[in-house]
PDB file of C-alpha atoms in Angstrom:
ATOM      1  CA  MET T   1       8.297  44.623  38.015  1.00 81.00           C
ATOM      2  CA  LYS T   2      11.358  42.366  37.846  1.00 84.00           C
ATOM      3  CA  LEU T   3      14.976  43.228  38.639  1.00 82.00           C
ATOM      4  CA  SER T   4      17.963  41.141  37.609  1.00 81.00           C
ATOM      5  CA  TYR T   5      21.570  42.051  38.134  1.00 76.00           C
ATOM      6  CA  ASP T   6      25.032  40.553  38.082  1.00 69.00           C
ATOM      7  CA  PRO T   7      25.828  39.694  41.722  1.00 62.00           C
ATOM      8  CA  GLN T   8      29.305  41.219  41.658  1.00 70.00           C
ATOM      9  CA  ASP T   9      29.717  44.747  42.949  1.00 68.00           C
ATOM     10  CA  ILE T  10      28.987  47.354  40.325  1.00 70.00           C
ATOM     11  CA  LEU T  11      30.636  50.665  41.065  1.00 73.00           C
ATOM     12  CA  VAL T  12      30.590  53.529  38.607  1.00 79.00           C
ATOM     13  CA  ARG T  13      31.863  57.057  39.060  1.00 83.00           C
ATOM     14  CA  ALA T  14      28.866  59.046  37.971  1.00 90.00           C
ATOM     15  CA  ASP T  15      26.518  61.796  39.015  1.00 93.00           C
ATOM     16  CA  LYS T  16      24.118  59.717  41.105  1.00 93.00           C
ATOM     17  CA  GLY T  17      21.273  62.214  40.785  1.00 96.00           C
ATOM     18  CA  ARG T  18      21.519  62.458  37.001  1.00 97.00           C
ATOM     19  CA  ILE T  19      21.741  58.684  36.486  1.00 96.00           C
ATOM     20  CA  ALA T  20      18.725  58.309  38.801  1.00 96.00           C
ATOM     21  CA  GLN T  21      16.950  60.841  36.559  1.00 98.00           C
ATOM     22  CA  VAL T  22      17.684  58.684  33.482  1.00 98.00           C
ATOM     23  CA  ILE T  23      16.430  55.517  35.192  1.00 97.00           C
ATOM     24  CA  SER T  24      13.349  57.313  36.518  1.00 97.00           C
ATOM     25  CA  ASN T  25      12.516  58.634  33.047  1.00 96.00           C
ATOM     26  CA  LEU T  26      12.913  55.227  31.409  1.00 96.00           C
ATOM     27  CA  LEU T  27      10.789  53.560  34.112  1.00 96.00           C
ATOM     28  CA  SER T  28       8.117  56.246  33.765  1.00 93.00           C
ATOM     29  CA  ASN T  29       7.979  55.661  30.005  1.00 91.00           C
ATOM     30  CA  ALA T  30       7.743  51.887  30.516  1.00 92.00           C
ATOM     31  CA  PHE T  31       4.839  52.222  32.949  1.00 92.00           C
ATOM     32  CA  LYS T  32       3.060  54.687  30.618  1.00 89.00           C
ATOM     33  CA  SER T  33       3.411  52.193  27.775  1.00 88.00           C
ATOM     34  CA  ILE T  34       1.867  49.410  29.848  1.00 88.00           C
ATOM     35  CA  LYS T  35      -0.954  51.694  30.990  1.00 86.00           C
ATOM     36  CA  GLU T  36      -1.735  52.774  27.415  1.00 81.00           C
ATOM     37  CA  ASN T  37      -1.976  49.218  26.107  1.00 77.00           C
ATOM     38  CA  GLY T  38      -4.781  48.533  28.611  1.00 78.00           C
ATOM     39  CA  LYS T  39      -3.594  44.969  29.231  1.00 81.00           C
ATOM     40  CA  GLY T  40      -1.046  45.489  31.982  1.00 81.00           C
ATOM     41  CA  GLY T  41       2.289  43.737  31.863  1.00 87.00           C
ATOM     42  CA  THR T  42       5.725  43.552  33.385  1.00 90.00           C
ATOM     43  CA  VAL T  43       8.578  46.037  33.488  1.00 93.00           C
ATOM     44  CA  THR T  44      11.990  44.388  33.775  1.00 93.00           C
ATOM     45  CA  ILE T  45      15.254  46.028  34.792  1.00 95.00           C
ATOM     46  CA  ASP T  46      18.510  44.245  33.936  1.00 93.00           C
ATOM     47  CA  ILE T  47      21.860  45.526  35.190  1.00 91.00           C
ATOM     48  CA  GLU T  48      25.070  43.935  33.944  1.00 89.00           C
ATOM     49  CA  ASN T  49      28.806  44.492  34.163  1.00 86.00           C
ATOM     50  CA  LYS T  50      30.066  43.685  30.648  1.00 84.00           C
ATOM     51  CA  VAL T  51      33.146  43.929  28.487  1.00 82.00           C
ATOM     52  CA  SER T  52      32.696  46.981  26.249  1.00 78.00           C
ATOM     53  CA  ALA T  53      31.785  46.221  22.668  1.00 71.00           C
ATOM     54  CA  GLY T  54      34.056  47.938  20.177  1.00 63.00           C
ATOM     55  CA  GLY T  55      36.097  49.842  22.726  1.00 59.00           C
ATOM     56  CA  PRO T  56      39.761  50.647  22.174  1.00 58.00           C
ATOM     57  CA  ASN T  57      40.795  48.065  24.769  1.00 60.00           C
ATOM     58  CA  LYS T  58      39.288  44.583  24.644  1.00 58.00           C
ATOM     59  CA  ASN T  59      39.191  44.484  28.446  1.00 63.00           C
ATOM     60  CA  ASP T  60      37.370  47.790  29.018  1.00 81.00           C
ATOM     61  CA  ARG T  61      34.214  47.256  31.038  1.00 84.00           C
ATOM     62  CA  GLU T  62      30.900  49.051  31.190  1.00 90.00           C
ATOM     63  CA  ILE T  63      27.690  48.928  33.148  1.00 91.00           C
ATOM     64  CA  VAL T  64      24.678  48.137  30.965  1.00 93.00           C
ATOM     65  CA  VAL T  65      21.171  48.947  32.228  1.00 95.00           C
ATOM     66  CA  SER T  66      18.144  47.738  30.240  1.00 96.00           C
ATOM     67  CA  ILE T  67      14.535  48.578  31.023  1.00 97.00           C
ATOM     68  CA  SER T  68      11.988  46.589  29.055  1.00 94.00           C
ATOM     69  CA  ASP T  69       8.210  46.638  29.087  1.00 93.00           C
ATOM     70  CA  GLU T  70       5.330  44.616  27.694  1.00 91.00           C
ATOM     71  CA  GLY T  71       3.435  47.656  26.436  1.00 87.00           C
ATOM     72  CA  GLU T  72       3.094  48.730  22.842  1.00 84.00           C
ATOM     73  CA  SER T  73       6.062  48.562  20.483  1.00 87.00           C
ATOM     74  CA  ILE T  74       7.606  51.800  19.233  1.00 88.00           C
ATOM     75  CA  ASP T  75       6.482  52.910  15.780  1.00 86.00           C
ATOM     76  CA  SER T  76       9.346  52.147  13.387  1.00 87.00           C
ATOM     77  CA  LYS T  77       8.973  55.654  11.889  1.00 89.00           C
ATOM     78  CA  ILE T  78       9.695  57.264  15.279  1.00 88.00           C
ATOM     79  CA  LEU T  79      12.502  54.937  16.382  1.00 89.00           C
ATOM     80  CA  PRO T  80      15.381  56.686  14.511  1.00 90.00           C
ATOM     81  CA  SER T  81      14.525  60.093  15.997  1.00 91.00           C
ATOM     82  CA  LEU T  82      13.364  58.910  19.411  1.00 92.00           C
ATOM     83  CA  PHE T  83      16.108  60.729  21.345  1.00 94.00           C
ATOM     84  CA  SER T  84      15.580  64.051  19.538  1.00 92.00           C
ATOM     85  CA  LYS T  85      13.911  67.079  21.141  1.00 91.00           C
ATOM     86  CA  PHE T  86      10.107  67.076  21.277  1.00 86.00           C
ATOM     87  CA  VAL T  87       9.692  63.498  20.002  1.00 85.00           C
ATOM     88  CA  SER T  88       7.190  61.450  21.992  1.00 78.00           C
ATOM     89  CA  THR T  89       5.829  57.952  21.543  1.00 71.00           C
ATOM     90  CA  TYR T  90       2.854  58.398  23.809  1.00 61.00           C
ATOM     91  CA  SER T  91      -0.532  59.874  23.085  1.00 56.00           C
ATOM     92  CA  SER T  92      -0.708  61.129  26.676  1.00 55.00           C
ATOM     93  CA  LYS T  93       0.626  64.573  27.456  1.00 65.00           C
ATOM     94  CA  GLY T  94       4.368  65.010  27.588  1.00 70.00           C
ATOM     95  CA  THR T  95       7.022  67.441  26.474  1.00 79.00           C
ATOM     96  CA  GLY T  96       9.038  64.998  24.395  1.00 84.00           C
ATOM     97  CA  LEU T  97      12.170  66.064  26.281  1.00 92.00           C
ATOM     98  CA  GLY T  98      12.693  63.129  28.653  1.00 93.00           C
ATOM     99  CA  LEU T  99      14.608  60.885  26.258  1.00 95.00           C
ATOM    100  CA  PHE T 100      16.539  63.827  24.819  1.00 96.00           C
ATOM    101  CA  ILE T 101      17.673  64.832  28.326  1.00 97.00           C
ATOM    102  CA  SER T 102      18.434  61.205  29.218  1.00 97.00           C
ATOM    103  CA  LYS T 103      20.624  60.890  26.127  1.00 97.00           C
ATOM    104  CA  SER T 104      22.508  64.075  27.065  1.00 97.00           C
ATOM    105  CA  ILE T 105      23.138  62.778  30.598  1.00 97.00           C
ATOM    106  CA  VAL T 106      24.328  59.350  29.450  1.00 97.00           C
ATOM    107  CA  GLU T 107      26.619  60.842  26.789  1.00 97.00           C
ATOM    108  CA  ALA T 108      28.063  63.297  29.355  1.00 96.00           C
ATOM    109  CA  HIS T 109      29.135  60.193  31.305  1.00 95.00           C
ATOM    110  CA  GLY T 110      30.851  58.757  28.204  1.00 93.00           C
ATOM    111  CA  GLY T 111      28.047  56.289  27.578  1.00 95.00           C
ATOM    112  CA  LYS T 112      25.479  55.355  24.952  1.00 96.00           C
ATOM    113  CA  ILE T 113      21.698  54.980  25.001  1.00 97.00           C
ATOM    114  CA  TRP T 114      19.440  53.239  22.508  1.00 97.00           C
ATOM    115  CA  ALA T 115      15.979  51.747  22.092  1.00 96.00           C
ATOM    116  CA  GLU T 116      14.586  48.795  20.213  1.00 95.00           C
ATOM    117  CA  ASN T 117      11.365  46.870  20.035  1.00 93.00           C
ATOM    118  CA  ASN T 118      11.031  43.719  22.066  1.00 86.00           C
ATOM    119  CA  SER T 119      11.800  40.696  19.950  1.00 73.00           C
ATOM    120  CA  SER T 120      10.966  38.006  22.499  1.00 65.00           C
ATOM    121  CA  SER T 121      10.211  34.513  21.300  1.00 58.00           C
ATOM    122  CA  ASP T 122       6.990  34.405  23.332  1.00 64.00           C
ATOM    123  CA  GLY T 123       5.375  36.995  21.049  1.00 63.00           C
ATOM    124  CA  LYS T 124       5.121  39.731  23.673  1.00 69.00           C
ATOM    125  CA  LYS T 125       5.279  43.284  22.416  1.00 82.00           C
ATOM    126  CA  GLY T 126       6.995  46.191  24.056  1.00 90.00           C
ATOM    127  CA  ALA T 127      10.195  48.143  23.975  1.00 93.00           C
ATOM    128  CA  VAL T 128      13.646  47.877  25.485  1.00 96.00           C
ATOM    129  CA  PHE T 129      15.609  50.987  26.440  1.00 97.00           C
ATOM    130  CA  THR T 130      19.268  50.379  27.206  1.00 97.00           C
ATOM    131  CA  PHE T 131      22.117  52.591  28.294  1.00 97.00           C
ATOM    132  CA  SER T 132      25.740  51.863  29.062  1.00 95.00           C
ATOM    133  CA  ILE T 133      28.310  53.780  31.067  1.00 94.00           C
ATOM    134  CA  PRO T 134      32.003  52.876  31.175  1.00 90.00           C
ATOM    135  CA  LEU T 135      33.569  51.826  34.452  1.00 83.00           C
ATOM    136  CA  SER T 136      36.109  54.347  35.603  1.00 70.00           C
ATOM    137  CA  LYS T 137      39.713  53.462  34.763  1.00 60.00           C
ATOM    138  CA  GLY T 138      40.604  53.216  38.448  1.00 53.00           C
ATOM    139  CA  GLU T 139      37.765  50.770  39.118  1.00 47.00           C
ATOM    140  CA  HIS T 140      38.616  48.794  35.997  1.00 45.00           C
ATOM    141  CA  GLU T 141      42.326  48.539  36.825  1.00 52.00           C
ATOM    142  CA  GLU T 142      41.640  47.446  40.422  1.00 54.00           C
ATOM    143  CA  ARG T 143      39.232  44.738  39.239  1.00 53.00           C
ATOM    144  CA  ARG T 144      41.690  43.496  36.590  1.00 53.00           C
ATOM    145  CA  GLN T 145      44.494  43.301  39.174  1.00 55.00           C
ATOM    146  CA  ASP T 146      42.214  41.389  41.560  1.00 58.00           C
ATOM    147  CA  GLU T 147      41.279  38.936  38.795  1.00 58.00           C
ATOM    148  CA  GLN T 148      44.943  38.378  37.882  1.00 57.00           C
ATOM    149  CA  GLN T 149      45.871  37.655  41.510  1.00 57.00           C
ATOM    150  CA  GLN T 150      43.198  34.946  41.872  1.00 57.00           C
TER     151      GLN T 150
END
């Protein structure tokens, strides 16, 4: 497993337990995918503090968490409905509720969640699950003021 993150402090006002639930679910899915492919592989977690894409204010910031694996890619027929109730990508037992619940949690925090197949240049398969959560306005304003003073 690899972890990469932006070295600056990342503080988000969020329900710690629920966000941990989202991360735990995405990690569990990544490890299941690697196990099912029978070849092993790496799970990578990337955490970034980015300017929001398409937000009302060009300077709005968000935390973006991506969890990628080197397991099997997601069937293109399932991808559009992946975050719906009872949809599962794995042949192993599961309720098909994990991604649906994760989506509900992320959206309750004002964020977005999505999945895509790995398109790495080294030919490795796998999937990437990403979610973003906006920084709170207070955090954002303090950071902007600090940047302007420097």
